[in-house]
JSON list of C-alpha atoms and ligand atoms in Angstrom, two decimals:
[
{"chain": "A", "resi": 1, "resn": "MET", "atom": "CA", "xyz": [124.55, 111.48, -116.64]},
{"chain": "A", "resi": 2, "resn": "VAL", "atom": "CA", "xyz": [126.59, 114.59, -117.47]},
{"chain": "A", "resi": 3, "resn": "GLU", "atom": "CA", "xyz": [128.54, 116.55, -114.90]},
{"chain": "A", "resi": 4, "resn": "VAL", "atom": "CA", "xyz": [127.78, 120.24, -114.44]},
{"chain": "A", "resi": 5, "resn": "SER", "atom": "CA", "xyz": [130.52, 122.85, -114.17]},
{"chain": "A", "resi": 6, "resn": "ALA", "atom": "CA", "xyz": [128.98, 126.16, -113.06]},
{"chain": "A", "resi": 7, "resn": "SER", "atom": "CA", "xyz": [130.55, 129.27, -114.63]},
{"chain": "A", "resi": 8, "resn": "LEU", "atom": "CA", "xyz": [131.06, 132.13, -112.17]},
{"chain": "A", "resi": 9, "resn": "LEU", "atom": "CA", "xyz": [131.32, 134.78, -114.89]},
{"chain": "A", "resi": 10, "resn": "GLY", "atom": "CA", "xyz": [127.85, 136.17, -114.27]},
{"chain": "A", "resi": 11, "resn": "LEU", "atom": "CA", "xyz": [128.13, 136.46, -110.49]},
{"chain": "A", "resi": 12, "resn": "LYS", "atom": "CA", "xyz": [126.87, 139.79, -109.15]},
{"chain": "A", "resi": 13, "resn": "ASN", "atom": "CA", "xyz": [129.14, 141.53, -106.67]},
{"chain": "A", "resi": 14, "resn": "GLU", "atom": "CA", "xyz": [126.66, 142.10, -103.89]},
{"chain": "A", "resi": 15, "resn": "ASN", "atom": "CA", "xyz": [126.19, 138.55, -102.56]},
{"chain": "A", "resi": 16, "resn": "THR", "atom": "CA", "xyz": [129.15, 136.59, -103.95]},
{"chain": "A", "resi": 17, "resn": "ILE", "atom": "CA", "xyz": [129.71, 134.54, -100.82]},
{"chain": "A", "resi": 18, "resn": "GLN", "atom": "CA", "xyz": [126.07, 133.54, -100.53]},
{"chain": "A", "resi": 19, "resn": "THR", "atom": "CA", "xyz": [125.94, 132.71, -104.26]},
{"chain": "A", "resi": 20, "resn": "LEU", "atom": "CA", "xyz": [129.03, 130.49, -104.09]},
{"chain": "A", "resi": 21, "resn": "TYR", "atom": "CA", "xyz": [127.55, 128.71, -101.09]},
{"chain": "A", "resi": 22, "resn": "ASN", "atom": "CA", "xyz": [124.21, 128.26, -102.90]},
{"chain": "A", "resi": 23, "resn": "LEU", "atom": "CA", "xyz": [125.97, 126.86, -105.97]},
{"chain": "A", "resi": 24, "resn": "GLU", "atom": "CA", "xyz": [127.86, 124.35, -103.85]},
{"chain": "A", "resi": 25, "resn": "THR", "atom": "CA", "xyz": [124.68, 123.17, -102.16]},
{"chain": "A", "resi": 26, "resn": "ALA", "atom": "CA", "xyz": [122.97, 122.97, -105.57]},
{"chain": "A", "resi": 27, "resn": "LYS", "atom": "CA", "xyz": [125.17, 119.93, -106.24]},
{"chain": "A", "resi": 28, "resn": "ILE", "atom": "CA", "xyz": [127.28, 121.25, -109.10]},
{"chain": "A", "resi": 29, "resn": "ASP", "atom": "CA", "xyz": [130.29, 119.08, -109.89]},
{"chain": "A", "resi": 30, "resn": "TYR", "atom": "CA", "xyz": [132.84, 121.85, -110.59]},
{"chain": "A", "resi": 31, "resn": "PHE", "atom": "CA", "xyz": [133.23, 125.59, -110.26]},
{"chain": "A", "resi": 32, "resn": "HIS", "atom": "CA", "xyz": [134.10, 126.81, -113.77]},
{"chain": "A", "resi": 33, "resn": "ILE", "atom": "CA", "xyz": [136.62, 129.64, -113.45]},
{"chain": "A", "resi": 34, "resn": "ASP", "atom": "CA", "xyz": [136.58, 131.83, -116.57]},
{"chain": "A", "resi": 35, "resn": "VAL", "atom": "CA", "xyz": [139.93, 133.65, -116.63]},
{"chain": "A", "resi": 36, "resn": "MET", "atom": "CA", "xyz": [140.10, 136.40, -119.25]},
{"chain": "A", "resi": 37, "resn": "ASP", "atom": "CA", "xyz": [143.17, 138.61, -119.74]},
{"chain": "A", "resi": 38, "resn": "GLY", "atom": "CA", "xyz": [141.72, 141.44, -121.85]},
{"chain": "A", "resi": 39, "resn": "GLU", "atom": "CA", "xyz": [144.00, 140.36, -124.73]},
{"chain": "A", "resi": 40, "resn": "PHE", "atom": "CA", "xyz": [142.88, 136.93, -125.97]},
{"chain": "A", "resi": 41, "resn": "VAL", "atom": "CA", "xyz": [139.35, 138.22, -125.32]},
{"chain": "A", "resi": 42, "resn": "GLU", "atom": "CA", "xyz": [138.21, 141.79, -124.61]},
{"chain": "A", "resi": 43, "resn": "ASN", "atom": "CA", "xyz": [137.06, 141.27, -121.02]},
{"chain": "A", "resi": 44, "resn": "ASN", "atom": "CA", "xyz": [139.49, 141.06, -118.12]},
{"chain": "A", "resi": 45, "resn": "THR", "atom": "CA", "xyz": [138.29, 138.86, -115.26]},
{"chain": "A", "resi": 46, "resn": "ALA", "atom": "CA", "xyz": [141.64, 137.68, -113.88]},
{"chain": "A", "resi": 47, "resn": "ASN", "atom": "CA", "xyz": [141.60, 139.51, -110.54]},
{"chain": "A", "resi": 48, "resn": "ARG", "atom": "CA", "xyz": [137.96, 138.67, -109.84]},
{"chain": "A", "resi": 49, "resn": "MET", "atom": "CA", "xyz": [138.57, 134.98, -110.63]},
{"chain": "A", "resi": 50, "resn": "ILE", "atom": "CA", "xyz": [141.62, 134.92, -108.34]},
{"chain": "A", "resi": 51, "resn": "GLU", "atom": "CA", "xyz": [139.44, 136.37, -105.55]},
{"chain": "A", "resi": 52, "resn": "TYR", "atom": "CA", "xyz": [136.82, 133.66, -106.13]},
{"chain": "A", "resi": 53, "resn": "CYS", "atom": "CA", "xyz": [139.47, 130.93, -106.04]},
{"chain": "A", "resi": 54, "resn": "GLU", "atom": "CA", "xyz": [140.99, 132.31, -102.83]},
{"chain": "A", "resi": 55, "resn": "TYR", "atom": "CA", "xyz": [137.56, 132.26, -101.25]},
{"chain": "A", "resi": 56, "resn": "LEU", "atom": "CA", "xyz": [136.56, 128.84, -102.63]},
{"chain": "A", "resi": 57, "resn": "ASN", "atom": "CA", "xyz": [139.78, 127.29, -101.37]},
{"chain": "A", "resi": 58, "resn": "SER", "atom": "CA", "xyz": [138.79, 128.28, -97.85]},
{"chain": "A", "resi": 59, "resn": "ILE", "atom": "CA", "xyz": [135.11, 127.22, -97.91]},
{"chain": "A", "resi": 60, "resn": "SER", "atom": "CA", "xyz": [134.67, 124.51, -100.53]},
{"chain": "A", "resi": 61, "resn": "ASN", "atom": "CA", "xyz": [136.07, 121.13, -101.48]},
{"chain": "A", "resi": 62, "resn": "LEU", "atom": "CA", "xyz": [134.45, 121.16, -104.93]},
{"chain": "A", "resi": 63, "resn": "PRO", "atom": "CA", "xyz": [136.99, 120.88, -107.78]},
{"chain": "A", "resi": 64, "resn": "LEU", "atom": "CA", "xyz": [138.02, 123.98, -109.71]},
{"chain": "A", "resi": 65, "resn": "ASP", "atom": "CA", "xyz": [137.73, 123.81, -113.52]},
{"chain": "A", "resi": 66, "resn": "VAL", "atom": "CA", "xyz": [139.98, 126.67, -114.68]},
{"chain": "A", "resi": 67, "resn": "HIS", "atom": "CA", "xyz": [139.38, 127.93, -118.24]},
{"chain": "A", "resi": 68, "resn": "LEU", "atom": "CA", "xyz": [142.26, 130.17, -119.36]},
{"chain": "A", "resi": 69, "resn": "MET", "atom": "CA", "xyz": [141.19, 132.57, -122.10]},
{"chain": "A", "resi": 70, "resn": "VAL", "atom": "CA", "xyz": [144.60, 134.22, -122.08]},
{"chain": "A", "resi": 71, "resn": "LYS", "atom": "CA", "xyz": [147.63, 134.80, -124.29]},
{"chain": "A", "resi": 72, "resn": "ASP", "atom": "CA", "xyz": [150.34, 134.38, -121.66]},
{"chain": "A", "resi": 73, "resn": "VAL", "atom": "CA", "xyz": [149.39, 130.81, -120.77]},
{"chain": "A", "resi": 74, "resn": "SER", "atom": "CA", "xyz": [152.55, 130.05, -118.76]},
{"chain": "A", "resi": 75, "resn": "SER", "atom": "CA", "xyz": [152.13, 132.87, -116.27]},
{"chain": "A", "resi": 76, "resn": "TYR", "atom": "CA", "xyz": [148.43, 132.19, -115.77]},
{"chain": "A", "resi": 77, "resn": "ILE", "atom": "CA", "xyz": [149.14, 128.48, -115.23]},
{"chain": "A", "resi": 78, "resn": "SER", "atom": "CA", "xyz": [151.50, 129.51, -112.41]},
{"chain": "A", "resi": 79, "resn": "SER", "atom": "CA", "xyz": [148.96, 131.97, -110.96]},
{"chain": "A", "resi": 80, "resn": "PHE", "atom": "CA", "xyz": [146.23, 129.35, -110.76]},
{"chain": "A", "resi": 81, "resn": "LEU", "atom": "CA", "xyz": [148.32, 126.32, -109.76]},
{"chain": "A", "resi": 82, "resn": "VAL", "atom": "CA", "xyz": [148.45, 127.79, -106.24]},
{"chain": "A", "resi": 83, "resn": "PHE", "atom": "CA", "xyz": [144.72, 127.00, -105.90]},
{"chain": "A", "resi": 84, "resn": "GLU", "atom": "CA", "xyz": [145.36, 123.31, -106.69]},
{"chain": "A", "resi": 85, "resn": "PRO", "atom": "CA", "xyz": [142.65, 123.17, -109.37]},
{"chain": "A", "resi": 86, "resn": "ASN", "atom": "CA", "xyz": [141.34, 119.88, -110.73]},
{"chain": "A", "resi": 87, "resn": "ILE", "atom": "CA", "xyz": [141.61, 121.03, -114.35]},
{"chain": "A", "resi": 88, "resn": "ILE", "atom": "CA", "xyz": [143.52, 123.78, -116.19]},
{"chain": "A", "resi": 89, "resn": "THR", "atom": "CA", "xyz": [142.43, 124.36, -119.78]},
{"chain": "A", "resi": 90, "resn": "PHE", "atom": "CA", "xyz": [144.23, 126.62, -122.28]},
{"chain": "A", "resi": 91, "resn": "HIS", "atom": "CA", "xyz": [143.27, 127.60, -125.84]},
{"chain": "A", "resi": 92, "resn": "LEU", "atom": "CA", "xyz": [144.81, 125.82, -128.81]},
{"chain": "A", "resi": 93, "resn": "GLU", "atom": "CA", "xyz": [144.63, 129.06, -130.79]},
{"chain": "A", "resi": 94, "resn": "VAL", "atom": "CA", "xyz": [147.21, 130.96, -128.68]},
{"chain": "A", "resi": 95, "resn": "ALA", "atom": "CA", "xyz": [150.07, 128.48, -129.10]},
{"chain": "A", "resi": 96, "resn": "ARG", "atom": "CA", "xyz": [153.08, 129.35, -131.24]},
{"chain": "A", "resi": 97, "resn": "ASP", "atom": "CA", "xyz": [153.69, 125.69, -132.18]},
{"chain": "A", "resi": 98, "resn": "LYS", "atom": "CA", "xyz": [153.30, 122.04, -131.04]},
{"chain": "A", "resi": 99, "resn": "GLU", "atom": "CA", "xyz": [156.36, 122.27, -128.79]},
{"chain": "A", "resi": 100, "resn": "GLN", "atom": "CA", "xyz": [154.79, 125.08, -126.78]},
{"chain": "A", "resi": 101, "resn": "ILE", "atom": "CA", "xyz": [151.58, 123.08, -126.33]},
{"chain": "A", "resi": 102, "resn": "MET", "atom": "CA", "xyz": [153.54, 120.03, -125.20]},
{"chain": "A", "resi": 103, "resn": "GLU", "atom": "CA", "xyz": [155.44, 122.26, -122.73]},
{"chain": "A", "resi": 104, "resn": "TRP", "atom": "CA", "xyz": [152.19, 123.64, -121.23]},
{"chain": "A", "resi": 105, "resn": "ILE", "atom": "CA", "xyz": [150.82, 120.08, -120.97]},
{"chain": "A", "resi": 106, "resn": "LYS", "atom": "CA", "xyz": [153.99, 118.98, -119.17]},
{"chain": "A", "resi": 107, "resn": "VAL", "atom": "CA", "xyz": [153.91, 121.84, -116.63]},
{"chain": "A", "resi": 108, "resn": "ILE", "atom": "CA", "xyz": [150.25, 121.26, -115.78]},
{"chain": "A", "resi": 109, "resn": "LYS", "atom": "CA", "xyz": [150.66, 117.48, -115.52]},
{"chain": "A", "resi": 110, "resn": "GLU", "atom": "CA", "xyz": [153.76, 117.61, -113.32]},
{"chain": "A", "resi": 111, "resn": "ASN", "atom": "CA", "xyz": [151.65, 119.59, -110.86]},
{"chain": "A", "resi": 112, "resn": "ASN", "atom": "CA", "xyz": [149.09, 116.77, -110.75]},
{"chain": "A", "resi": 113, "resn": "VAL", "atom": "CA", "xyz": [146.41, 118.80, -112.48]},
{"chain": "A", "resi": 114, "resn": "ARG", "atom": "CA", "xyz": [144.27, 117.51, -115.36]},
{"chain": "A", "resi": 115, "resn": "VAL", "atom": "CA", "xyz": [145.05, 119.18, -118.70]},
{"chain": "A", "resi": 116, "resn": "GLY", "atom": "CA", "xyz": [142.37, 120.56, -121.01]},
{"chain": "A", "resi": 117, "resn": "ILE", "atom": "CA", "xyz": [142.67, 122.10, -124.46]},
{"chain": "A", "resi": 118, "resn": "SER", "atom": "CA", "xyz": [139.90, 124.43, -125.61]},
{"chain": "A", "resi": 119, "resn": "VAL", "atom": "CA", "xyz": [138.89, 125.15, -129.21]},
{"chain": "A", "resi": 120, "resn": "LYS", "atom": "CA", "xyz": [136.90, 128.15, -130.42]},
{"chain": "A", "resi": 121, "resn": "PRO", "atom": "CA", "xyz": [133.83, 127.61, -132.64]},
{"chain": "A", "resi": 122, "resn": "ASP", "atom": "CA", "xyz": [135.76, 128.23, -135.89]},
{"chain": "A", "resi": 123, "resn": "THR", "atom": "CA", "xyz": [138.71, 126.00, -134.99]},
{"chain": "A", "resi": 124, "resn": "LYS", "atom": "CA", "xyz": [138.52, 122.60, -136.71]},
{"chain": "A", "resi": 125, "resn": "ILE", "atom": "CA", "xyz": [138.20, 119.77, -134.19]},
{"chain": "A", "resi": 126, "resn": "GLU", "atom": "CA", "xyz": [140.84, 117.82, -136.17]},
{"chain": "A", "resi": 127, "resn": "GLU", "atom": "CA", "xyz": [143.45, 120.34, -134.98]},
{"chain": "A", "resi": 128, "resn": "VAL", "atom": "CA", "xyz": [143.28, 118.95, -131.42]},
{"chain": "A", "resi": 129, "resn": "GLU", "atom": "CA", "xyz": [143.55, 115.26, -132.42]},
{"chain": "A", "resi": 130, "resn": "GLU", "atom": "CA", "xyz": [147.35, 114.96, -132.20]},
{"chain": "A", "resi": 131, "resn": "PHE", "atom": "CA", "xyz": [147.26, 116.13, -128.55]},
{"chain": "A", "resi": 132, "resn": "LEU", "atom": "CA", "xyz": [144.48, 113.81, -127.38]},
{"chain": "A", "resi": 133, "resn": "PRO", "atom": "CA", "xyz": [146.80, 111.03, -126.12]},
{"chain": "A", "resi": 134, "resn": "PHE", "atom": "CA", "xyz": [148.47, 113.54, -123.77]},
{"chain": "A", "resi": 135, "resn": "ILE", "atom": "CA", "xyz": [145.49, 115.41, -122.29]},
{"chain": "A", "resi": 136, "resn": "HIS", "atom": "CA", "xyz": [142.46, 114.67, -120.09]},
{"chain": "A", "resi": 137, "resn": "LEU", "atom": "CA", "xyz": [139.82, 116.95, -121.54]},
{"chain": "A", "resi": 138, "resn": "VAL", "atom": "CA", "xyz": [138.74, 118.90, -124.63]},
{"chain": "A", "resi": 139, "resn": "LEU", "atom": "CA", "xyz": [136.70, 122.04, -123.94]},
{"chain": "A", "resi": 140, "resn": "VAL", "atom": "CA", "xyz": [134.56, 122.61, -127.04]},
{"chain": "A", "resi": 141, "resn": "MET", "atom": "CA", "xyz": [133.41, 126.24, -127.05]},
{"chain": "A", "resi": 142, "resn": "THR", "atom": "CA", "xyz": [129.76, 126.37, -128.08]},
{"chain": "A", "resi": 143, "resn": "VAL", "atom": "CA", "xyz": [129.92, 130.20, -128.13]},
{"chain": "A", "resi": 144, "resn": "GLU", "atom": "CA", "xyz": [132.69, 132.66, -129.00]},
{"chain": "A", "resi": 145, "resn": "PRO", "atom": "CA", "xyz": [134.80, 133.00, -125.82]},
{"chain": "A", "resi": 146, "resn": "GLY", "atom": "CA", "xyz": [134.65, 136.34, -124.03]},
{"chain": "A", "resi": 147, "resn": "LYS", "atom": "CA", "xyz": [131.33, 136.69, -122.28]},
{"chain": "A", "resi": 148, "resn": "GLY", "atom": "CA", "xyz": [128.39, 134.87, -120.74]},
{"chain": "A", "resi": 149, "resn": "GLY", "atom": "CA", "xyz": [124.74, 134.90, -121.74]},
{"chain": "A", "resi": 150, "resn": "GLN", "atom": "CA", "xyz": [125.31, 134.19, -125.47]},
{"chain": "A", "resi": 151, "resn": "GLU", "atom": "CA", "xyz": [123.32, 131.86, -127.75]},
{"chain": "A", "resi": 152, "resn": "LEU", "atom": "CA", "xyz": [124.79, 128.39, -128.44]},
{"chain": "A", "resi": 153, "resn": "ILE", "atom": "CA", "xyz": [126.22, 128.15, -131.99]},
{"chain": "A", "resi": 154, "resn": "PRO", "atom": "CA", "xyz": [124.55, 125.04, -133.55]},
{"chain": "A", "resi": 155, "resn": "LYS", "atom": "CA", "xyz": [127.49, 123.98, -135.78]},
{"chain": "A", "resi": 156, "resn": "THR", "atom": "CA", "xyz": [129.61, 123.41, -132.63]},
{"chain": "A", "resi": 157, "resn": "VAL", "atom": "CA", "xyz": [127.34, 120.52, -131.60]},
{"chain": "A", "resi": 158, "resn": "GLU", "atom": "CA", "xyz": [128.58, 118.61, -134.68]},
{"chain": "A", "resi": 159, "resn": "LYS", "atom": "CA", "xyz": [132.17, 119.13, -133.48]},
{"chain": "A", "resi": 160, "resn": "ILE", "atom": "CA", "xyz": [131.26, 117.44, -130.19]},
{"chain": "A", "resi": 161, "resn": "ARG", "atom": "CA", "xyz": [129.73, 114.54, -132.12]},
{"chain": "A", "resi": 162, "resn": "ALA", "atom": "CA", "xyz": [132.76, 114.17, -134.42]},
{"chain": "A", "resi": 163, "resn": "LEU", "atom": "CA", "xyz": [135.19, 114.32, -131.48]},
{"chain": "A", "resi": 164, "resn": "LYS", "atom": "CA", "xyz": [133.19, 111.74, -129.52]},
{"chain": "A", "resi": 165, "resn": "ARG", "atom": "CA", "xyz": [133.21, 109.38, -132.50]},
{"chain": "A", "resi": 166, "resn": "TYR", "atom": "CA", "xyz": [136.96, 109.89, -132.95]},
{"chain": "A", "resi": 167, "resn": "VAL", "atom": "CA", "xyz": [137.93, 109.19, -129.31]},
{"chain": "A", "resi": 168, "resn": "GLN", "atom": "CA", "xyz": [135.63, 106.15, -129.19]},
{"chain": "A", "resi": 169, "resn": "ASP", "atom": "CA", "xyz": [137.09, 104.74, -132.44]},
{"chain": "A", "resi": 170, "resn": "LYS", "atom": "CA", "xyz": [140.66, 105.33, -131.25]},
{"chain": "A", "resi": 171, "resn": "LYS", "atom": "CA", "xyz": [139.84, 104.23, -127.68]},
{"chain": "A", "resi": 172, "resn": "ILE", "atom": "CA", "xyz": [141.32, 107.43, -126.26]},
{"chain": "A", "resi": 173, "resn": "GLU", "atom": "CA", "xyz": [140.29, 108.26, -122.69]},
{"chain": "A", "resi": 174, "resn": "VAL", "atom": "CA", "xyz": [139.43, 111.97, -122.80]},
{"chain": "A", "resi": 175, "resn": "ASP", "atom": "CA", "xyz": [136.47, 113.93, -121.41]},
{"chain": "A", "resi": 176, "resn": "ILE", "atom": "CA", "xyz": [134.51, 116.26, -123.69]},
{"chain": "A", "resi": 177, "resn": "GLU", "atom": "CA", "xyz": [133.28, 119.46, -122.04]},
{"chain": "A", "resi": 178, "resn": "ALA", "atom": "CA", "xyz": [130.89, 121.89, -123.77]},
{"chain": "A", "resi": 179, "resn": "ASP", "atom": "CA", "xyz": [130.93, 125.56, -122.84]},
{"chain": "A", "resi": 180, "resn": "GLY", "atom": "CA", "xyz": [128.60, 128.43, -123.64]},
{"chain": "A", "resi": 181, "resn": "GLY", "atom": "CA", "xyz": [124.89, 129.05, -124.16]},
{"chain": "A", "resi": 182, "resn": "ILE", "atom": "CA", "xyz": [123.91, 125.82, -122.44]},
{"chain": "A", "resi": 183, "resn": "ASN", "atom": "CA", "xyz": [120.43, 125.88, -120.89]},
{"chain": "A", "resi": 184, "resn": "LEU", "atom": "CA", "xyz": [117.36, 123.66, -120.72]},
{"chain": "A", "resi": 185, "resn": "ASP", "atom": "CA", "xyz": [116.67, 124.24, -124.44]},
{"chain": "A", "resi": 186, "resn": "THR", "atom": "CA", "xyz": [120.16, 123.37, -125.68]},
{"chain": "A", "resi": 187, "resn": "VAL", "atom": "CA", "xyz": [121.55, 120.88, -123.13]},
{"chain": "A", "resi": 188, "resn": "GLY", "atom": "CA", "xyz": [119.77, 117.93, -124.79]},
{"chain": "A", "resi": 189, "resn": "PHE", "atom": "CA", "xyz": [121.57, 118.44, -128.12]},
{"chain": "A", "resi": 190, "resn": "VAL", "atom": "CA", "xyz": [124.94, 118.74, -126.42]},
{"chain": "A", "resi": 191, "resn": "LYS", "atom": "CA", "xyz": [124.41, 115.61, -124.29]},
{"chain": "A", "resi": 192, "resn": "GLU", "atom": "CA", "xyz": [123.11, 113.61, -127.26]},
{"chain": "A", "resi": 193, "resn": "ALA", "atom": "CA", "xyz": [126.21, 114.64, -129.24]},
{"chain": "A", "resi": 194, "resn": "GLY", "atom": "CA", "xyz": [128.42, 113.15, -126.52]},
{"chain": "A", "resi": 195, "resn": "ALA", "atom": "CA", "xyz": [129.44, 115.81, -123.99]},
{"chain": "A", "resi": 196, "resn": "ASP", "atom": "CA", "xyz": [130.57, 114.39, -120.62]},
{"chain": "A", "resi": 197, "resn": "ILE", "atom": "CA", "xyz": [130.67, 117.73, -118.79]},
{"chain": "A", "resi": 198, "resn": "ILE", "atom": "CA", "xyz": [128.61, 120.82, -119.51]},
{"chain": "A", "resi": 199, "resn": "VAL", "atom": "CA", "xyz": [129.44, 124.35, -118.45]},
{"chain": "A", "resi": 200, "resn": "SER", "atom": "CA", "xyz": [126.48, 126.50, -117.54]},
{"chain": "A", "resi": 201, "resn": "GLY", "atom": "CA", "xyz": [126.63, 130.10, -116.35]},
{"chain": "A", "resi": 202, "resn": "SER", "atom": "CA", "xyz": [123.61, 132.33, -116.88]},
{"chain": "A", "resi": 203, "resn": "ALA", "atom": "CA", "xyz": [121.13, 129.43, -117.04]},
{"chain": "A", "resi": 204, "resn": "ILE", "atom": "CA", "xyz": [122.03, 128.64, -113.43]},
{"chain": "A", "resi": 205, "resn": "THR", "atom": "CA", "xyz": [122.92, 132.02, -111.93]},
{"chain": "A", "resi": 206, "resn": "ASN", "atom": "CA", "xyz": [119.86, 133.71, -113.50]},
{"chain": "A", "resi": 207, "resn": "SER", "atom": "CA", "xyz": [117.51, 130.98, -112.24]},
{"chain": "A", "resi": 208, "resn": "ASP", "atom": "CA", "xyz": [115.55, 131.36, -108.99]},
{"chain": "A", "resi": 209, "resn": "ASN", "atom": "CA", "xyz": [116.35, 127.80, -107.87]},
{"chain": "A", "resi": 210, "resn": "TYR", "atom": "CA", "xyz": [119.92, 126.67, -108.50]},
{"chain": "A", "resi": 211, "resn": "ALA", "atom": "CA", "xyz": [119.44, 123.10, -107.27]},
{"chain": "A", "resi": 212, "resn": "ASP", "atom": "CA", "xyz": [116.37, 122.64, -109.46]},
{"chain": "A", "resi": 213, "resn": "MET", "atom": "CA", "xyz": [118.18, 124.01, -112.55]},
{"chain": "A", "resi": 214, "resn": "VAL", "atom": "CA", "xyz": [121.29, 121.87, -111.94]},
{"chain": "A", "resi": 215, "resn": "GLU", "atom": "CA", "xyz": [119.17, 118.76, -111.49]},
{"chain": "A", "resi": 216, "resn": "LYS", "atom": "CA", "xyz": [117.27, 119.46, -114.73]},
{"chain": "A", "resi": 217, "resn": "LEU", "atom": "CA", "xyz": [120.51, 120.08, -116.68]},
{"chain": "A", "resi": 218, "resn": "LYS", "atom": "CA", "xyz": [121.92, 116.77, -115.46]},
{"chain": "A", "resi": 219, "resn": "ARG", "atom": "CA", "xyz": [118.81, 114.71, -116.15]},
{"chain": "B", "resi": 301, "resn": "DX5", "atom": "C1", "xyz": [132.62, 132.29, -122.20]},
{"chain": "B", "resi": 301, "resn": "DX5", "atom": "C2", "xyz": [132.92, 131.36, -121.03]},
{"chain": "B", "resi": 301, "resn": "DX5", "atom": "C3", "xyz": [131.74, 130.49, -120.67]},
{"chain": "B", "resi": 301, "resn": "DX5", "atom": "C4", "xyz": [130.51, 131.33, -120.29]},
{"chain": "B", "resi": 301, "resn": "DX5", "atom": "C5", "xyz": [129.34, 130.42, -120.01]},
{"chain": "B", "resi": 301, "resn": "DX5", "atom": "O1", "xyz": [133.81, 132.86, -122.65]},
{"chain": "B", "resi": 301, "resn": "DX5", "atom": "O2", "xyz": [134.00, 130.49, -121.35]},
{"chain": "B", "resi": 301, "resn": "DX5", "atom": "O3", "xyz": [132.10, 129.63, -119.59]},
{"chain": "B", "resi": 301, "resn": "DX5", "atom": "O4", "xyz": [130.79, 132.09, -119.15]},
{"chain": "B", "resi": 301, "resn": "DX5", "atom": "O5", "xyz": [128.28, 131.26, -119.65]},
{"chain": "B", "resi": 301, "resn": "DX5", "atom": "P1", "xyz": [126.82, 130.99, -120.29]},
{"chain": "B", "resi": 301, "resn": "DX5", "atom": "O6", "xyz": [126.41, 129.64, -119.76]},
{"chain": "B", "resi": 301, "resn": "DX5", "atom": "O7", "xyz": [125.99, 132.11, -119.71]},
{"chain": "B", "resi": 301, "resn": "DX5", "atom": "O8", "xyz": [126.98, 131.01, -121.76]},
{"chain": "B", "resi": 302, "resn": "ZN", "atom": "ZN1", "xyz": [134.42, 128.95, -119.87]}
]
């Protein structure tokens, strides 16, 4: 059974509180917090995501799965550590070198938060292998980062499969999370390829019954 991390990117402003409450009661496993800085990707969602986290910290015990699509990883790690998230994920592509990645891993870990590294569709999955012994999760982007409601890119499913095979062969304990374009038509491929956690945004928030959609995605 996969876990479901619901992306809040597509939340409409009018009934945010009600929507967050409905998501929680729909039995999602994580709130997926898509933090965009307007530099790594065009959109800027940082302030809105901080607002959501402030609110969630006061009403919910569900874990926060923070996905940093930002250039200045260090400062965003600090900004989101205050919410005591379960996971903080940064993008491999923004690092200057291995030392910087190991530094980010260290800062996140010493704050008792699980570390994720995310790779864009065109980044080879082999590039994350050397970091696997030090992290908890790989976030495989199944769309180009930057916005919700996109179509899943089929070639990314093979990256999930290759990564799953690699971590099983090497007996490395790391979760594989898939993110982007995941709905009832695509979730089967992603699960079959080996994803442990799936991110879903528009498939859930555009549905008229969150609990029903979440249950179907998990099945
Ligand atoms: C895209 C984000 C994804 C996206 C998922 O940059 O990382 O989490 O919001 O939304 P859907 O499920 O609508 O593709
Ligand atoms: Zn995301």
